[in-house]
Short mmCIF file of C-alpha atoms and ligand atoms in Angstrom, two decimals:
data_model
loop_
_atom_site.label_atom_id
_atom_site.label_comp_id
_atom_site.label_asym_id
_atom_site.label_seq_id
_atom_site.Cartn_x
_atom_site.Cartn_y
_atom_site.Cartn_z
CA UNK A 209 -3.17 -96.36 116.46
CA UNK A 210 -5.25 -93.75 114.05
CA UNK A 211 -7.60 -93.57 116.73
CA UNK A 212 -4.74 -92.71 119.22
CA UNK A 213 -2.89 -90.58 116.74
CA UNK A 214 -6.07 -87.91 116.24
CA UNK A 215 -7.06 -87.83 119.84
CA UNK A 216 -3.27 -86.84 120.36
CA UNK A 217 -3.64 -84.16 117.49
CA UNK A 218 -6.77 -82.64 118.72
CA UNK A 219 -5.55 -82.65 122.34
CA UNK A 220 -1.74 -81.23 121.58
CA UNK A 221 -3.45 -78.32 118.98
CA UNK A 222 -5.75 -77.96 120.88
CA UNK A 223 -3.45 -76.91 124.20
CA UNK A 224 -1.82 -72.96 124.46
CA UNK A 225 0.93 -73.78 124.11
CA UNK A 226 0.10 -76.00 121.14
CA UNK A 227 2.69 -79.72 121.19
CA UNK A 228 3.01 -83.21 118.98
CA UNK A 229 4.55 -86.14 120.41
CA UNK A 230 7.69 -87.49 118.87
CA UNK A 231 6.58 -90.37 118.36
CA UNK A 232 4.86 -89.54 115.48
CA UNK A 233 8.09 -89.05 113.42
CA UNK A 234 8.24 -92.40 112.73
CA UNK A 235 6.22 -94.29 109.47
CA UNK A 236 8.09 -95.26 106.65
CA UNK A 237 9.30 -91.63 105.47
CA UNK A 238 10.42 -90.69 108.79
CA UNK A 239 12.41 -93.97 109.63
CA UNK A 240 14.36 -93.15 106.27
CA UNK A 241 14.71 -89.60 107.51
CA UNK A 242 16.06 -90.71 111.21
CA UNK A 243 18.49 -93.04 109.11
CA UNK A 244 19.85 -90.04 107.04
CA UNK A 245 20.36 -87.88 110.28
CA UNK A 246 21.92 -90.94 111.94
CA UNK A 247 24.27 -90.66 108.85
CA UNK A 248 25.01 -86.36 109.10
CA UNK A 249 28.39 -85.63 110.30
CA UNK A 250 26.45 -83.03 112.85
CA UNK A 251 24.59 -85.98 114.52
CA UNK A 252 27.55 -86.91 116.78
CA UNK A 253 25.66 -89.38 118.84
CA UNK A 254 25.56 -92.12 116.26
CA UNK A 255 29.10 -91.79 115.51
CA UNK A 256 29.82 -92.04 119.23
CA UNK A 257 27.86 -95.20 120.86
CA UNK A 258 29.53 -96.94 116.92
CA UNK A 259 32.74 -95.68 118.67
CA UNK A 260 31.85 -97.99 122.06
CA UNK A 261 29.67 -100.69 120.07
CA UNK A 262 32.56 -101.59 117.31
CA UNK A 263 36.07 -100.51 119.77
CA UNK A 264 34.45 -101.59 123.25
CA UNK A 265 32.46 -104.69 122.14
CA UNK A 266 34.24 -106.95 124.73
CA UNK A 267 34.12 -104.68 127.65
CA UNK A 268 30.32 -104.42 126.97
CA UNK A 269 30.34 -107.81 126.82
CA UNK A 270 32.01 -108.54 130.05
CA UNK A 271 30.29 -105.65 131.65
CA UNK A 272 26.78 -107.38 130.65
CA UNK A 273 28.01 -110.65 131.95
CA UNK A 274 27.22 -112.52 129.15
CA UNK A 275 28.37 -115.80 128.83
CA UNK A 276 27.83 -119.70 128.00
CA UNK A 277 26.67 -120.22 131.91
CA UNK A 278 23.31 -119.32 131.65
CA UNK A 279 21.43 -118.58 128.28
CA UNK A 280 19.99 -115.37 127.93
CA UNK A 281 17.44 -113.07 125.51
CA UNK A 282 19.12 -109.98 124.71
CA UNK A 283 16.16 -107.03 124.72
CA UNK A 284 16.22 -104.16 122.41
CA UNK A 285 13.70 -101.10 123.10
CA UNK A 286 13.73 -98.99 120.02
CA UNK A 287 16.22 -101.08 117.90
CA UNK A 288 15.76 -98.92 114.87
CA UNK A 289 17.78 -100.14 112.12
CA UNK A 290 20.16 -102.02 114.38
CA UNK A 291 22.98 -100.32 112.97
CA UNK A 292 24.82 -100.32 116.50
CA UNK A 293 23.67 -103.28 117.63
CA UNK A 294 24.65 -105.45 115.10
CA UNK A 295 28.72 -104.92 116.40
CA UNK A 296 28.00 -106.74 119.61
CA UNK A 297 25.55 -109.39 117.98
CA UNK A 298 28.19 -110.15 115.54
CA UNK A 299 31.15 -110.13 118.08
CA UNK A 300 28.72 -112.67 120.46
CA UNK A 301 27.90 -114.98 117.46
CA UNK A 302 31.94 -115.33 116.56
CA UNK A 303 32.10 -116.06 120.63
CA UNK A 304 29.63 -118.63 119.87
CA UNK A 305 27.74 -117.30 122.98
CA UNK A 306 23.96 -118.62 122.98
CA UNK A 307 21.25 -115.65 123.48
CA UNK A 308 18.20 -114.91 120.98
CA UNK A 309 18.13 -111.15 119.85
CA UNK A 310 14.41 -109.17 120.52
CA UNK A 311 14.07 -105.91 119.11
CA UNK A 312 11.12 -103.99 120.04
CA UNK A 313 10.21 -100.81 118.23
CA UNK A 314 6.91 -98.45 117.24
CA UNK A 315 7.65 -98.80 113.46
CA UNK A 316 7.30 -102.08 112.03
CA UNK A 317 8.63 -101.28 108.79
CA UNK A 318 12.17 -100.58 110.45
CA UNK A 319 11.59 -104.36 112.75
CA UNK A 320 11.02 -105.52 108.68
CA UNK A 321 13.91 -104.07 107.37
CA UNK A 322 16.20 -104.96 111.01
CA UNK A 323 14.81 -108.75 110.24
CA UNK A 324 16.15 -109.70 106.70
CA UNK A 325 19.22 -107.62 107.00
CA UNK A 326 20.08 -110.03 110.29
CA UNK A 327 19.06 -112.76 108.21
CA UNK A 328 21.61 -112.59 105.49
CA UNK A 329 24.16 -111.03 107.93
CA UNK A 330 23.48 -113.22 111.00
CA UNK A 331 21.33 -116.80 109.76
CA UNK A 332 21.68 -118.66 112.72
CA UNK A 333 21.06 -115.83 114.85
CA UNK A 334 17.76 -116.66 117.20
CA UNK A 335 15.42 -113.54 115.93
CA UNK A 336 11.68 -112.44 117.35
CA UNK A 337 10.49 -108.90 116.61
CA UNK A 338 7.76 -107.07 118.05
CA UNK A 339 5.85 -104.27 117.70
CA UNK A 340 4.66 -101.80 120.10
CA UNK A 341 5.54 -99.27 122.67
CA UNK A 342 7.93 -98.67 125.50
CA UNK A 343 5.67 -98.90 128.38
CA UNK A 344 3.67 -101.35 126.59
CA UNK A 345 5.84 -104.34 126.06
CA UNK A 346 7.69 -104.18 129.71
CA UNK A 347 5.32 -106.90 130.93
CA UNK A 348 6.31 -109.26 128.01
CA UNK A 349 9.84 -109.11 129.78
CA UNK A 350 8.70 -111.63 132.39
CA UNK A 351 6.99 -114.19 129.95
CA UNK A 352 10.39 -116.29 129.88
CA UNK A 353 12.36 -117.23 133.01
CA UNK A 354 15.74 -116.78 130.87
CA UNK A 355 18.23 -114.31 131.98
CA UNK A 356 17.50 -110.79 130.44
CA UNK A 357 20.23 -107.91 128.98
CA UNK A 358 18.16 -105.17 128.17
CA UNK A 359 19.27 -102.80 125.39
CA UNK A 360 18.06 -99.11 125.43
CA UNK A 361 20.31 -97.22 123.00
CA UNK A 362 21.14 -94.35 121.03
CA UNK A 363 19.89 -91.78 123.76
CA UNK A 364 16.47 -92.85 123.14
CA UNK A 365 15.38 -92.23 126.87
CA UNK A 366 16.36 -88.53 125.86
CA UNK A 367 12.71 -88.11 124.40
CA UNK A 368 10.84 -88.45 128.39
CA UNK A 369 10.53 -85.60 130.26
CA UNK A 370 12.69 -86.67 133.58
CA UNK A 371 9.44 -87.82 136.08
CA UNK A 372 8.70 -90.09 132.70
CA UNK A 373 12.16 -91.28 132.60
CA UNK A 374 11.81 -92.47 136.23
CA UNK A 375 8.65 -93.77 136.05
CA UNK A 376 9.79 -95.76 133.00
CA UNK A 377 13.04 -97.01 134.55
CA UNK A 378 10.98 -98.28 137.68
CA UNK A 379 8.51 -100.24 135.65
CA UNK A 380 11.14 -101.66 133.70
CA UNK A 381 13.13 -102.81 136.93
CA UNK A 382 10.32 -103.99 138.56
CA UNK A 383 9.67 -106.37 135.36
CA UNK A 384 13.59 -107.77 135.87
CA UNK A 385 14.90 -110.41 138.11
CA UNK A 386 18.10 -110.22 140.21
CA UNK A 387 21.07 -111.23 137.52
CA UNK A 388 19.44 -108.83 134.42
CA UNK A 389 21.22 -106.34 132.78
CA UNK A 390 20.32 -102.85 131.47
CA UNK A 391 22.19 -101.15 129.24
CA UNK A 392 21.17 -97.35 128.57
CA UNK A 393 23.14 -94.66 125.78
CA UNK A 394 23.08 -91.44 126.92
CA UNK A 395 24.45 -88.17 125.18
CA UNK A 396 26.03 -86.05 127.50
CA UNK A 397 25.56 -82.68 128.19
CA UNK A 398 27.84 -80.50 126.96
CA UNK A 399 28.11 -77.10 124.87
CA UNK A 400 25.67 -75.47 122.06
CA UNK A 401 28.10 -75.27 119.70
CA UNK A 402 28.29 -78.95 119.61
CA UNK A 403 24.65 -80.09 120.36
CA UNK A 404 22.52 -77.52 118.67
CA UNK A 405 23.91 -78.48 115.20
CA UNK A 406 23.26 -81.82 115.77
CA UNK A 407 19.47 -80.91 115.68
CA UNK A 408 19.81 -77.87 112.70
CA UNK A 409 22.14 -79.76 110.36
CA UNK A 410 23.03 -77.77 107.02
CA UNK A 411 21.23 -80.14 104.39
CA UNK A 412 17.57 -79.45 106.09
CA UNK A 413 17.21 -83.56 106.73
CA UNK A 414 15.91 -82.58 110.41
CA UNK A 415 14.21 -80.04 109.73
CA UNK A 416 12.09 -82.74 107.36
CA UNK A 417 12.07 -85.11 110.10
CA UNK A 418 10.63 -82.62 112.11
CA UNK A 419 8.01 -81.44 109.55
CA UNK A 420 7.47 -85.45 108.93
CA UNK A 421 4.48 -85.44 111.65
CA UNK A 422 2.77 -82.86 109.55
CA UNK A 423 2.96 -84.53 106.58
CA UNK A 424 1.70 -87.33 108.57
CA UNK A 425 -1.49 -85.32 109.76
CA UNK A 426 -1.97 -84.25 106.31
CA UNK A 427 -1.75 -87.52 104.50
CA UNK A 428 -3.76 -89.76 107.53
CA UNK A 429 -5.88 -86.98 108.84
CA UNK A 430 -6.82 -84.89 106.20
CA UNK A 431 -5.08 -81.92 107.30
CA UNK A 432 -4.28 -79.34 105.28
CA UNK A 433 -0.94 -78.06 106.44
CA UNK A 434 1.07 -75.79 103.96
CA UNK A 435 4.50 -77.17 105.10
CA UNK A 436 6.02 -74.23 103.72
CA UNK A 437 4.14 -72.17 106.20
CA UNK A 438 6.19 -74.00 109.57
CA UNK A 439 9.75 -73.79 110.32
CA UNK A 440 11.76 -76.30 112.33
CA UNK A 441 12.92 -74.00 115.04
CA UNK A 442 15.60 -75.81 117.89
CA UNK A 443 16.96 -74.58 121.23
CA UNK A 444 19.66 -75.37 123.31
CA UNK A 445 21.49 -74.36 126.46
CA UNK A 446 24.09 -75.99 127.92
CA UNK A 447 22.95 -74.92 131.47
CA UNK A 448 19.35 -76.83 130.74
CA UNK A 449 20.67 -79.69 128.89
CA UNK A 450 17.72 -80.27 127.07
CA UNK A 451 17.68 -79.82 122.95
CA UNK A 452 14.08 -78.70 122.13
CA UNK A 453 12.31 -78.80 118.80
CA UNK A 454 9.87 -76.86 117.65
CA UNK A 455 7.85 -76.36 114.48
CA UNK A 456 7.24 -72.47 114.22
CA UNK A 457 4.23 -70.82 111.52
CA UNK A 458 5.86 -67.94 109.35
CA UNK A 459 2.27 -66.15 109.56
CA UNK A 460 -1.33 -65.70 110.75
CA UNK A 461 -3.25 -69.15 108.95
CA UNK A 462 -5.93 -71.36 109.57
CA UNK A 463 -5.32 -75.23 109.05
CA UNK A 464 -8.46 -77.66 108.58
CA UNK A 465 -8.08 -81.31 109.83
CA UNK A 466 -10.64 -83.55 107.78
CA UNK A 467 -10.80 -86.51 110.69
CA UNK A 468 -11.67 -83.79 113.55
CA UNK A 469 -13.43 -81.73 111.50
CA UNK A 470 -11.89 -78.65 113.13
CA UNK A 471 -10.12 -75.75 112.11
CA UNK A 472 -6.59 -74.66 114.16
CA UNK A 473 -5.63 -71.39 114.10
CA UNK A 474 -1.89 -70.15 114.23
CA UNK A 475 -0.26 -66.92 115.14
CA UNK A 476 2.60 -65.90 113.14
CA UNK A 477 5.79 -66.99 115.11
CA UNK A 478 3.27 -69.30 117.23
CA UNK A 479 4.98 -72.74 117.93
CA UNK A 480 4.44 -76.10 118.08
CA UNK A 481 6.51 -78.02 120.35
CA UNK A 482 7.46 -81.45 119.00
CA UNK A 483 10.57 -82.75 120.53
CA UNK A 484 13.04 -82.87 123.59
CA UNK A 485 16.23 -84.47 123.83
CA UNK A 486 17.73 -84.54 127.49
CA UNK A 487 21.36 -84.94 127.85
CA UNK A 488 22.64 -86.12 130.90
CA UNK A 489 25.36 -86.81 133.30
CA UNK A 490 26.32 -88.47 136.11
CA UNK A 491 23.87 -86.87 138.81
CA UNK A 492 20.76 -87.04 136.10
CA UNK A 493 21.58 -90.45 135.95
CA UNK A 494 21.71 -91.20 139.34
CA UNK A 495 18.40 -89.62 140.24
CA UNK A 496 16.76 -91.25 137.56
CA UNK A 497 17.66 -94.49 138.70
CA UNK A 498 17.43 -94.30 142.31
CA UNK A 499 15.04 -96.10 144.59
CA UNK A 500 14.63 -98.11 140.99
CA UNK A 501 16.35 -101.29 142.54
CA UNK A 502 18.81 -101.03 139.71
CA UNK A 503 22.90 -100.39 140.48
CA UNK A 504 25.27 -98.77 138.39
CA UNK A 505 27.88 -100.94 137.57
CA UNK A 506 29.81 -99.69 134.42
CA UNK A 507 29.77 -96.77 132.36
CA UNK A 508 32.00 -96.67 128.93
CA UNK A 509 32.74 -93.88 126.73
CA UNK A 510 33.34 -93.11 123.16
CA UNK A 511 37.01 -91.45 122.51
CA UNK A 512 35.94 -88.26 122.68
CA UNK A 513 33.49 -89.11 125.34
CA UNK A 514 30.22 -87.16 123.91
CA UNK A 515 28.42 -90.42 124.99
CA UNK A 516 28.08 -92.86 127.44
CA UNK A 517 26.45 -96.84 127.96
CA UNK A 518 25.64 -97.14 131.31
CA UNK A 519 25.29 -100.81 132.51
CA UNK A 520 22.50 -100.95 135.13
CA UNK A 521 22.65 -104.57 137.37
CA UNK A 522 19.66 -105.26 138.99
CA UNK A 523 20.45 -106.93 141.99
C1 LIG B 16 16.16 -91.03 118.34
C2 LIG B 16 15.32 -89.76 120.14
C3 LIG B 16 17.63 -90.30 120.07
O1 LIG B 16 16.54 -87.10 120.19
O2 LIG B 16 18.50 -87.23 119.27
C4 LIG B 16 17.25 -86.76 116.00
C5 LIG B 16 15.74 -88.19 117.54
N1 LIG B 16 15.44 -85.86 116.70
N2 LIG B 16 17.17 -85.51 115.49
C6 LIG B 16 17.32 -87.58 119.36
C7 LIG B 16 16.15 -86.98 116.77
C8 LIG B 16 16.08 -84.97 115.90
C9 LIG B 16 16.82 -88.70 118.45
N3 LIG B 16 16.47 -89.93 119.23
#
């Protein structure tokens, strides 16, 4: 993973313009971060999928199919801290419905924390974690012949440029059998005024999530960033759909990273590009999954229907 992360830095600073994945974001300090933002009253899109999760649970539920017929594994790619989850785990367990619960996510420290809090929550609840990335554990899907509802929430596909997004959704069909579910949150698109502060909330908290992967690059890198010198900088247009983040230098500087032994140089106003986060709607959606051999069967909305769960059948 070090090795990974510094051939990523050197590439991405390297590149005019100069870009950081996203995935970075996320070690300990930056899974409390993403928890705080979850918690902002400008980050809508938790607030919204809760809305579905804790008011919809039994339409999800009968949308998903899941019953006492045929035992099944529910799938979770990028469970995070669970938070939304937990509604319809809960709400299957009083059901007494049998499934075992598999998060997958980058950060093992949030599959640590995900893991006791289920435990005192949710004890007889069938729990296996695992580490690793998207594309990565797709293949594990087919290690069991048991009937699979895959869980991709919280917008998280938002992240992939769209070919990504396609190529993702294709690989993860092809790794289901006729009968499997996929559920995907999506944020919708709709206007700045309501997106963009989502992504520049008042209290600075994403602004330090952004500035997180610096921090990062300082602390396992040896870099020598002056985080006062960057600015988070987002954009959004409702006509694009897409909320970018950026990381912008106030001035003319040189950073040093110790691992690559190599100085970066950085115009004032020169960006870094660390984030998007595509919203969608119904025609995204359908391109994204066509030709994937996935159907959609359902989609359900919060109240004020910012967001939607899409329920994917693969026939
Ligand atoms: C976790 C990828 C869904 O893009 O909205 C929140 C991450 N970035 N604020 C998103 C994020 C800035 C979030 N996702």
């Amino acid at each position: 993973m070090n090795e990974q992360f510094k051939n990523d830095v050197l590439d991405g600073l390297s590149a005019n313009p100069k870009f950081l994945s996203s995935k970075y974001f996320y070690d300990k300090i930056g899974d409390d971060l993403f928890v705080q933002i979850m918690n902002l009253p400008e980050y809508y899109l938790t607030n919204a999928e809760m809305d579905i999760f804790s008011n919809k649970t039994d339409e999800l539920i009968a949308a998903l199919n899941c019953t006492n017929d045929r035992p099944f594994d529910i799938v979770e790619l990028g469970a995070g801290d669970g938070s939304k989850t937990i509604k319809l785990l809960e709400r299957l367990v009083d059901r007494k419905i049998n499934f075992s619960y598999q998060p997958v996510d980058i950060s093992q420290n949030a599959l640590d924390g995900l893991e006791s809090r289920l435990k005192t929550e949710l004890p007889n609840l069938e729990v296996e974690t695992q580490q690793g990335e998207y594309f990565e554990v797709l293949s594990s899907l087919k290690n069991t012949n048991r009937r699979k509802v895959v869980l991709f929430l919280g917008s998280n596909i938002g992240n992939m440029l769209d070919p990504i997004a396609k190529k993702f959704i294709d690989e993860l069909s092809s790794n289901l059998n006729g009968g499997d579910h996929l559920l995907i949150g999506i944020d919708l698109i709709k206007a700045v005024d309501i997106v963009l502060p989502a992504y520049n909330d008042s209290k600075g908290i994403t602004a330090a999530f952004n500035l997180n992967v610096l921090r990062r690059i300082n602390s396992e890198l040896g870099g020598d960033f002056d985080l006062e010198k960057f600015v988070h900088s987002p954009y959004y247009t409702e006509e694009e759909g897409i909320a970018k983040s950026y990381l912008k230098s106030t001035c003319n500087q040189e950073v040093f990273i110790a691992a690559l032994d190599k100085t970066f140089h950085f115009e004032e106003g020169e960006t870094i590009h660390t984030e998007i986060s595509r919203k969608y709607n119904d025609k995204i959606m359908q391109s994204l999954i066509q030709d994937s051999g996935l159907q959609m069967c359902n989609k359900i909305m919060d109240n004020k229907e910012y967001f939607a769960d899409y329920i994917l059948c693969k026939s």
